PDB file of N, CA and C in Angstrom:
ATOM      1  N   SER A   1       0.031 -20.410  16.948  1.00  0.00           N
ATOM      2  CA  SER A   1      -0.002 -19.240  17.651  1.00  0.00           C
ATOM      3  C   SER A   1       1.673 -18.759  17.174  1.00  0.00           C
ATOM      4  N   PHE A   2       2.594 -19.529  17.608  1.00  0.00           N
ATOM      5  CA  PHE A   2       3.985 -19.055  17.444  1.00  0.00           C
ATOM      6  C   PHE A   2       4.147 -18.526  15.867  1.00  0.00           C
ATOM      7  N   GLY A   3       3.920 -19.134  15.004  1.00  0.00           N
ATOM      8  CA  GLY A   3       4.087 -19.091  13.553  1.00  0.00           C
ATOM      9  C   GLY A   3       3.142 -17.733  13.269  1.00  0.00           C
ATOM     10  N   ILE A   4       2.009 -17.780  13.589  1.00  0.00           N
ATOM     11  CA  ILE A   4       1.143 -16.791  13.120  1.00  0.00           C
ATOM     12  C   ILE A   4       1.633 -15.331  13.865  1.00  0.00           C
ATOM     13  N   LYS A   5       2.068 -15.256  15.140  1.00  0.00           N
ATOM     14  CA  LYS A   5       2.615 -14.119  15.699  1.00  0.00           C
ATOM     15  C   LYS A   5       4.075 -13.677  15.004  1.00  0.00           C
ATOM     16  N   SER A   6       4.898 -14.593  14.350  1.00  0.00           N
ATOM     17  CA  SER A   6       6.299 -14.489  13.618  1.00  0.00           C
ATOM     18  C   SER A   6       5.615 -13.862  12.490  1.00  0.00           C
ATOM     19  N   VAL A   7       4.753 -14.343  11.630  1.00  0.00           N
ATOM     20  CA  VAL A   7       4.328 -13.851  10.423  1.00  0.00           C
ATOM     21  C   VAL A   7       3.765 -12.493  10.363  1.00  0.00           C
ATOM     22  N   VAL A   8       2.912 -12.477  11.442  1.00  0.00           N
ATOM     23  CA  VAL A   8       2.170 -10.809  11.402  1.00  0.00           C
ATOM     24  C   VAL A   8       3.197  -9.979  11.938  1.00  0.00           C
ATOM     25  N   GLY A   9       3.951 -10.232  12.847  1.00  0.00           N
ATOM     26  CA  GLY A   9       5.085  -9.360  13.207  1.00  0.00           C
ATOM     27  C   GLY A   9       6.070  -9.056  12.061  1.00  0.00           C
ATOM     28  N   ALA A  10       6.555  -9.934  11.233  1.00  0.00           N
ATOM     29  CA  ALA A  10       7.273  -9.678  10.278  1.00  0.00           C
ATOM     30  C   ALA A  10       6.848  -8.803   9.150  1.00  0.00           C
ATOM     31  N   ILE A  11       5.597  -9.104   8.935  1.00  0.00           N
ATOM     32  CA  ILE A  11       4.613  -8.332   7.804  1.00  0.00           C
ATOM     33  C   ILE A  11       4.697  -6.858   8.427  1.00  0.00           C
ATOM     34  N   GLY A  12       4.254  -6.734   9.529  1.00  0.00           N
ATOM     35  CA  GLY A  12       4.177  -5.384  10.266  1.00  0.00           C
ATOM     36  C   GLY A  12       5.423  -4.567  10.116  1.00  0.00           C
ATOM     37  N   LEU A  13       6.625  -5.194  10.391  1.00  0.00           N
ATOM     38  CA  LEU A  13       7.929  -4.473  10.592  1.00  0.00           C
ATOM     39  C   LEU A  13       8.314  -4.325   9.093  1.00  0.00           C
ATOM     40  N   THR A  14       7.941  -5.173   8.188  1.00  0.00           N
ATOM     41  CA  THR A  14       8.052  -4.785   6.675  1.00  0.00           C
ATOM     42  C   THR A  14       7.398  -3.703   6.157  1.00  0.00           C
ATOM     43  N   LEU A  15       6.232  -3.854   6.617  1.00  0.00           N
ATOM     44  CA  LEU A  15       5.355  -2.435   6.117  1.00  0.00           C
ATOM     45  C   LEU A  15       5.852  -1.104   6.873  1.00  0.00           C
ATOM     46  N   LEU A  16       6.188  -1.201   8.133  1.00  0.00           N
ATOM     47  CA  LEU A  16       6.824  -0.162   8.517  1.00  0.00           C
ATOM     48  C   LEU A  16       8.052   0.320   7.885  1.00  0.00           C
ATOM     49  N   ASP A  17       8.909  -0.401   7.420  1.00  0.00           N
ATOM     50  CA  ASP A  17       9.961  -0.134   6.413  1.00  0.00           C
ATOM     51  C   ASP A  17       9.579   0.510   5.215  1.00  0.00           C
ATOM     52  N   TYR A  18       8.518  -0.089   4.669  1.00  0.00           N
ATOM     53  CA  TYR A  18       8.084   0.475   3.392  1.00  0.00           C
ATOM     54  C   TYR A  18       7.405   1.897   3.646  1.00  0.00           C
ATOM     55  N   ILE A  19       7.078   2.283   4.691  1.00  0.00           N
ATOM     56  CA  ILE A  19       6.575   3.617   5.079  1.00  0.00           C
ATOM     57  C   ILE A  19       7.906   4.460   5.324  1.00  0.00           C
ATOM     58  N   VAL A  20       8.760   4.058   6.026  1.00  0.00           N
ATOM     59  CA  VAL A  20      10.112   4.738   6.409  1.00  0.00           C
ATOM     60  C   VAL A  20      10.958   5.072   5.460  1.00  0.00           C
ATOM     61  N   GLU A  21      11.166   4.088   4.347  1.00  0.00           N
ATOM     62  CA  GLU A  21      12.034   4.245   3.445  1.00  0.00           C
ATOM     63  C   GLU A  21      11.887   5.746   2.504  1.00  0.00           C
ATOM     64  N   PRO A  22      10.857   5.981   1.958  1.00  0.00           N
ATOM     65  CA  PRO A  22      10.790   6.981   1.257  1.00  0.00           C
ATOM     66  C   PRO A  22      10.780   8.412   2.120  1.00  0.00           C
ATOM     67  N   VAL A  23      10.488   8.439   3.464  1.00  0.00           N
ATOM     68  CA  VAL A  23      10.643   9.398   4.315  1.00  0.00           C
ATOM     69  C   VAL A  23      12.236   9.581   4.552  1.00  0.00           C
ATOM     70  N   ALA A  24      12.828   8.553   4.847  1.00  0.00           N
ATOM     71  CA  ALA A  24      14.163   8.520   5.265  1.00  0.00           C
ATOM     72  C   ALA A  24      15.218   8.969   3.867  1.00  0.00           C
ATOM     73  N   ILE A  25      14.800   8.683   2.846  1.00  0.00           N
ATOM     74  CA  ILE A  25      15.411   9.287   1.436  1.00  0.00           C
ATOM     75  C   ILE A  25      15.193  10.572   1.247  1.00  0.00           C
ATOM     76  N   LYS A  26      14.058  11.153   1.525  1.00  0.00           N
ATOM     77  CA  LYS A  26      13.686  12.351   1.335  1.00  0.00           C
ATOM     78  C   LYS A  26      14.375  13.455   2.377  1.00  0.00           C
ATOM     79  N   GLN A  27      14.536  12.912   3.466  1.00  0.00           N
ATOM     80  CA  GLN A  27      15.093  13.591   4.599  1.00  0.00           C
ATOM     81  C   GLN A  27      16.718  13.320   4.714  1.00  0.00           C
ATOM     82  N   ALA A  28      17.243  12.693   3.477  1.00  0.00           N
ATOM     83  CA  ALA A  28      18.596  12.503   3.507  1.00  0.00           C
ATOM     84  C   ALA A  28      19.185  11.824   4.739  1.00  0.00           C
ATOM     85  N   MET A  29      18.353  10.735   5.119  1.00  0.00           N
ATOM     86  CA  MET A  29      19.013   9.875   6.220  1.00  0.00           C
ATOM     87  C   MET A  29      19.789   8.821   5.477  1.00  0.00           C
ATOM     88  N   TRP A  30      19.492   8.412   4.343  1.00  0.00           N
ATOM     89  CA  TRP A  30      20.242   7.640   3.506  1.00  0.00           C
ATOM     90  C   TRP A  30      19.841   7.373   2.129  1.00  0.00           C
ATOM     91  N   SER A  31      20.499   6.882   1.488  1.00  0.00           N
ATOM     92  CA  SER A  31      19.901   6.886  -0.078  1.00  0.00           C
ATOM     93  C   SER A  31      20.195   5.400  -0.512  1.00  0.00           C
ATOM     94  N   TRP A  32      19.792   5.242  -1.797  1.00  0.00           N
ATOM     95  CA  TRP A  32      19.932   3.923  -2.457  1.00  0.00           C
ATOM     96  C   TRP A  32      20.472   4.343  -4.137  1.00  0.00           C
ATOM     97  N   THR A  33      21.418   3.367  -4.488  1.00  0.00           N
ATOM     98  CA  THR A  33      22.203   3.786  -5.729  1.00  0.00           C
ATOM     99  C   THR A  33      20.955   4.019  -6.768  1.00  0.00           C
ATOM    100  N   ALA A  34      19.935   3.124  -6.881  1.00  0.00           N
ATOM    101  CA  ALA A  34      18.921   3.588  -7.781  1.00  0.00           C
ATOM    102  C   ALA A  34      17.907   4.532  -7.546  1.00  0.00           C
ATOM    103  N   GLY A  35      18.103   5.252  -6.263  1.00  0.00           N
ATOM    104  CA  GLY A  35      17.292   6.123  -5.977  1.00  0.00           C
ATOM    105  C   GLY A  35      15.988   5.569  -4.945  1.00  0.00           C
ATOM    106  N   GLU A  36      15.619   4.345  -5.491  1.00  0.00           N
ATOM    107  CA  GLU A  36      14.484   3.880  -4.652  1.00  0.00           C
ATOM    108  C   GLU A  36      15.143   2.520  -4.070  1.00  0.00           C
ATOM    109  N   PRO A  37      14.288   2.088  -2.932  1.00  0.00           N
ATOM    110  CA  PRO A  37      14.843   0.725  -2.228  1.00  0.00           C
ATOM    111  C   PRO A  37      14.522  -0.334  -3.369  1.00  0.00           C
ATOM    112  N   PRO A  38      15.380  -1.334  -3.551  1.00  0.00           N
ATOM    113  CA  PRO A  38      14.925  -2.435  -4.329  1.00  0.00           C
ATOM    114  C   PRO A  38      14.164  -3.286  -3.678  1.00  0.00           C
ATOM    115  N   LEU A  39      13.569  -4.068  -4.407  1.00  0.00           N
ATOM    116  CA  LEU A  39      12.567  -5.304  -3.873  1.00  0.00           C
ATOM    117  C   LEU A  39      13.234  -5.963  -2.663  1.00  0.00           C
ATOM    118  N   HIS A  40      14.436  -6.562  -3.191  1.00  0.00           N
ATOM    119  CA  HIS A  40      15.127  -7.402  -2.120  1.00  0.00           C
ATOM    120  C   HIS A  40      15.431  -6.640  -0.757  1.00  0.00           C
ATOM    121  N   ASN A  41      15.367  -5.418  -0.594  1.00  0.00           N
ATOM    122  CA  ASN A  41      15.549  -4.721   0.593  1.00  0.00           C
ATOM    123  C   ASN A  41      14.206  -5.240   1.404  1.00  0.00           C
ATOM    124  N   PHE A  42      13.201  -5.170   0.833  1.00  0.00           N
ATOM    125  CA  PHE A  42      11.747  -5.634   1.648  1.00  0.00           C
ATOM    126  C   PHE A  42      11.710  -7.114   1.701  1.00  0.00           C
ATOM    127  N   ILE A  43      12.213  -7.667   0.861  1.00  0.00           N
ATOM    128  CA  ILE A  43      12.240  -9.454   1.006  1.00  0.00           C
ATOM    129  C   ILE A  43      13.337  -9.553   1.999  1.00  0.00           C
ATOM    130  N   GLY A  44      14.455  -9.067   2.020  1.00  0.00           N
ATOM    131  CA  GLY A  44      15.395  -8.999   3.410  1.00  0.00           C
ATOM    132  C   GLY A  44      14.891  -8.882   4.699  1.00  0.00           C
ATOM    133  N   TRP A  45      14.042  -7.711   4.679  1.00  0.00           N
ATOM    134  CA  TRP A  45      13.369  -7.192   5.742  1.00  0.00           C
ATOM    135  C   TRP A  45      12.368  -8.016   6.376  1.00  0.00           C
ATOM    136  N   LEU A  46      11.554  -8.657   5.269  1.00  0.00           N
ATOM    137  CA  LEU A  46      10.464  -9.738   5.666  1.00  0.00           C
ATOM    138  C   LEU A  46      11.425 -11.073   6.287  1.00  0.00           C
ATOM    139  N   TRP A  47      12.390 -11.412   5.867  1.00  0.00           N
ATOM    140  CA  TRP A  47      13.069 -12.883   6.282  1.00  0.00           C
ATOM    141  C   TRP A  47      13.662 -12.444   7.731  1.00  0.00           C
ATOM    142  N   VAL A  48      14.486 -11.463   7.708  1.00  0.00           N
ATOM    143  CA  VAL A  48      15.089 -11.061   8.992  1.00  0.00           C
ATOM    144  C   VAL A  48      14.142 -10.769   9.948  1.00  0.00           C
ATOM    145  N   SER A  49      13.020 -10.001   9.863  1.00  0.00           N
ATOM    146  CA  SER A  49      12.282  -9.635  10.844  1.00  0.00           C
ATOM    147  C   SER A  49      11.385 -11.135  11.319  1.00  0.00           C
ATOM    148  N   PHE A  50      11.017 -12.108  10.236  1.00  0.00           N
ATOM    149  CA  PHE A  50      10.540 -13.022  10.693  1.00  0.00           C
ATOM    150  C   PHE A  50      11.447 -13.948  11.656  1.00  0.00           C
ATOM    151  N   LEU A  51      12.620 -13.983  11.426  1.00  0.00           N
ATOM    152  CA  LEU A  51      13.605 -14.775  12.115  1.00  0.00           C
ATOM    153  C   LEU A  51      13.770 -14.223  13.604  1.00  0.00           C
ATOM    154  N   MET A  52      13.895 -12.898  13.491  1.00  0.00           N
ATOM    155  CA  MET A  52      13.689 -12.011  14.757  1.00  0.00           C
ATOM    156  C   MET A  52      12.539 -12.336  15.665  1.00  0.00           C
ATOM    157  N   MET A  53      11.499 -12.356  15.047  1.00  0.00           N
ATOM    158  CA  MET A  53      10.170 -12.526  15.707  1.00  0.00           C
ATOM    159  C   MET A  53      10.391 -13.990  16.237  1.00  0.00           C
ATOM    160  N   ALA A  54      10.610 -15.118  15.378  1.00  0.00           N
ATOM    161  CA  ALA A  54      10.746 -16.396  15.846  1.00  0.00           C
ATOM    162  C   ALA A  54      11.426 -16.472  16.989  1.00  0.00           C
ATOM    163  N   ILE A  55      12.522 -16.017  16.973  1.00  0.00           N
ATOM    164  CA  ILE A  55      13.434 -16.072  18.082  1.00  0.00           C
ATOM    165  C   ILE A  55      12.894 -15.783  19.299  1.00  0.00           C
ATOM    166  N   PHE A  56      12.461 -14.485  19.091  1.00  0.00           N
ATOM    167  CA  PHE A  56      11.851 -13.678  20.377  1.00  0.00           C
ATOM    168  C   PHE A  56      10.659 -14.324  20.961  1.00  0.00           C
ATOM    169  N   GLN A  57       9.840 -15.126  20.257  1.00  0.00           N
ATOM    170  CA  GLN A  57       8.679 -15.937  20.635  1.00  0.00           C
ATOM    171  C   GLN A  57       9.040 -17.131  21.408  1.00  0.00           C
ATOM    172  N   ARG A  58      10.531 -17.692  20.956  1.00  0.00           N
ATOM    173  CA  ARG A  58      10.845 -18.721  21.667  1.00  0.00           C
ATOM    174  C   ARG A  58      11.567 -18.603  22.969  1.00  0.00           C
ATOM    175  N   VAL A  59      12.212 -17.288  23.297  1.00  0.00           N
ATOM    176  CA  VAL A  59      13.132 -16.892  24.118  1.00  0.00           C
ATOM    177  C   VAL A  59      12.037 -16.793  25.402  1.00  0.00           C
ATOM    178  N   PRO A  60      12.428 -17.244  26.634  1.00  0.00           N
ATOM    179  CA  PRO A  60      11.647 -17.192  27.888  1.00  0.00           C
ATOM    180  C   PRO A  60      11.801 -15.828  28.368  1.00  0.00           C
ATOM    181  N   LEU A  61      11.420 -14.841  27.982  1.00  0.00           N
ATOM    182  CA  LEU A  61      11.421 -13.393  28.617  1.00  0.00           C
ATOM    183  C   LEU A  61       9.996 -12.780  28.766  1.00  0.00           C
ATOM    184  N   LYS A  62      10.035 -12.123  29.776  1.00  0.00           N
ATOM    185  CA  LYS A  62       8.744 -11.110  29.964  1.00  0.00           C
ATOM    186  C   LYS A  62       8.545 -10.368  28.731  1.00  0.00           C
ATOM    187  N   LYS A  63       7.426 -10.667  28.109  1.00  0.00           N
ATOM    188  CA  LYS A  63       7.236  -9.736  26.886  1.00  0.00           C
ATOM    189  C   LYS A  63       6.056  -8.654  26.932  1.00  0.00           C
ATOM    190  N   ILE A  64       5.733  -8.306  28.014  1.00  0.00           N
ATOM    191  CA  ILE A  64       4.880  -7.476  28.268  1.00  0.00           C
ATOM    192  C   ILE A  64       5.680  -5.943  28.444  1.00  0.00           C
ATOM    193  N   ASN A  65       5.375  -5.113  27.775  1.00  0.00           N
ATOM    194  CA  ASN A  65       5.859  -3.798  27.829  1.00  0.00           C
ATOM    195  C   ASN A  65       4.887  -2.683  27.541  1.00  0.00           C
ATOM    196  N   PRO A  66       4.415  -2.114  28.581  1.00  0.00           N
ATOM    197  CA  PRO A  66       3.408  -0.968  28.181  1.00  0.00           C
ATOM    198  C   PRO A  66       3.570   0.095  27.362  1.00  0.00           C
ATOM    199  N   LEU A  67       5.111   0.419  27.238  1.00  0.00           N
ATOM    200  CA  LEU A  67       5.308   1.348  26.351  1.00  0.00           C
ATOM    201  C   LEU A  67       5.337   0.943  24.660  1.00  0.00           C
ATOM    202  N   ALA A  68       5.610  -0.277  24.536  1.00  0.00           N
ATOM    203  CA  ALA A  68       5.773  -0.662  23.046  1.00  0.00           C
ATOM    204  C   ALA A  68       4.660  -0.286  22.247  1.00  0.00           C
ATOM    205  N   PRO A  69       3.487  -0.598  22.620  1.00  0.00           N
ATOM    206  CA  PRO A  69       2.482  -0.139  21.597  1.00  0.00           C
ATOM    207  C   PRO A  69       2.539   1.485  21.175  1.00  0.00           C
ATOM    208  N   TRP A  70       2.749   2.183  22.144  1.00  0.00           N
ATOM    209  CA  TRP A  70       3.004   3.531  22.283  1.00  0.00           C
ATOM    210  C   TRP A  70       4.200   3.956  21.113  1.00  0.00           C
ATOM    211  N   ILE A  71       5.060   3.267  21.485  1.00  0.00           N
ATOM    212  CA  ILE A  71       6.433   3.696  20.455  1.00  0.00           C
ATOM    213  C   ILE A  71       6.109   3.206  19.256  1.00  0.00           C
ATOM    214  N   LEU A  72       5.475   2.008  18.994  1.00  0.00           N
ATOM    215  CA  LEU A  72       5.196   1.601  17.794  1.00  0.00           C
ATOM    216  C   LEU A  72       4.191   2.561  17.089  1.00  0.00           C
ATOM    217  N   GLY A  73       3.149   3.007  17.693  1.00  0.00           N
ATOM    218  CA  GLY A  73       1.974   3.757  17.235  1.00  0.00           C
ATOM    219  C   GLY A  73       2.757   5.078  16.662  1.00  0.00           C
ATOM    220  N   LEU A  74       3.635   5.728  17.753  1.00  0.00           N
ATOM    221  CA  LEU A  74       4.416   6.873  17.216  1.00  0.00           C
ATOM    222  C   LEU A  74       5.234   6.896  16.087  1.00  0.00           C
ATOM    223  N   GLN A  75       5.992   5.758  15.963  1.00  0.00           N
ATOM    224  CA  GLN A  75       6.465   5.820  14.901  1.00  0.00           C
ATOM    225  C   GLN A  75       5.813   5.476  13.468  1.00  0.00           C
ATOM    226  N   TRP A  76       4.740   4.798  13.608  1.00  0.00           N
ATOM    227  CA  TRP A  76       3.615   4.721  12.276  1.00  0.00           C
ATOM    228  C   TRP A  76       3.207   6.224  12.233  1.00  0.00           C
ATOM    229  N   ALA A  77       2.763   7.081  13.121  1.00  0.00           N
ATOM    230  CA  ALA A  77       2.135   8.155  12.860  1.00  0.00           C
ATOM    231  C   ALA A  77       3.341   9.191  12.396  1.00  0.00           C
ATOM    232  N   PHE A  78       4.322   9.244  12.833  1.00  0.00           N
ATOM    233  CA  PHE A  78       5.484  10.176  12.756  1.00  0.00           C
ATOM    234  C   PHE A  78       5.755   9.893  11.208  1.00  0.00           C
ATOM    235  N   PHE A  79       6.285   8.686  10.858  1.00  0.00           N
ATOM    236  CA  PHE A  79       6.571   8.439   9.385  1.00  0.00           C
ATOM    237  C   PHE A  79       5.406   8.263   8.469  1.00  0.00           C
ATOM    238  N   GLY A  80       4.345   7.983   8.822  1.00  0.00           N
ATOM    239  CA  GLY A  80       3.031   7.898   7.943  1.00  0.00           C
ATOM    240  C   GLY A  80       2.619   9.368   7.450  1.00  0.00           C
ATOM    241  N   LEU A  81       2.674  10.401   8.482  1.00  0.00           N
ATOM    242  CA  LEU A  81       2.476  11.787   8.158  1.00  0.00           C
ATOM    243  C   LEU A  81       3.598  12.536   7.515  1.00  0.00           C
ATOM    244  N   GLN A  82       4.772  11.970   7.832  1.00  0.00           N
ATOM    245  CA  GLN A  82       5.829  12.741   6.790  1.00  0.00           C
ATOM    246  C   GLN A  82       5.933  12.147   5.615  1.00  0.00           C
ATOM    247  N   ALA A  83       5.299  10.922   5.201  1.00  0.00           N
ATOM    248  CA  ALA A  83       5.028  10.319   3.963  1.00  0.00           C
ATOM    249  C   ALA A  83       4.212  11.523   3.059  1.00  0.00           C
ATOM    250  N   PHE A  84       3.334  12.128   3.532  1.00  0.00           N
ATOM    251  CA  PHE A  84       2.309  13.045   3.225  1.00  0.00           C
ATOM    252  C   PHE A  84       2.910  14.306   2.855  1.00  0.00           C
ATOM    253  N   ASN A  85       3.997  14.651   3.378  1.00  0.00           N
ATOM    254  CA  ASN A  85       4.417  16.065   3.010  1.00  0.00           C
ATOM    255  C   ASN A  85       5.665  16.138   1.918  1.00  0.00           C
TER     256      ASN A  85
END
């Protein structure tokens, strides 16, 4: 369960970054030297988010936040819709 949650969370965060990157570049929020984010950006996000998720799973904190799914969903919707503009 711990490992699966960490892997699924890391993949989800990396996929969100994959959606955010082109929108952020188009909106001049940031840029990349080559114009597009390199593969190592996404590999790095995968490893860092896995580590963050693994730590989060191990820390004894209350992990129920009723706003979290809404915030995550709104981020996916905002950047997902922006990707098609």
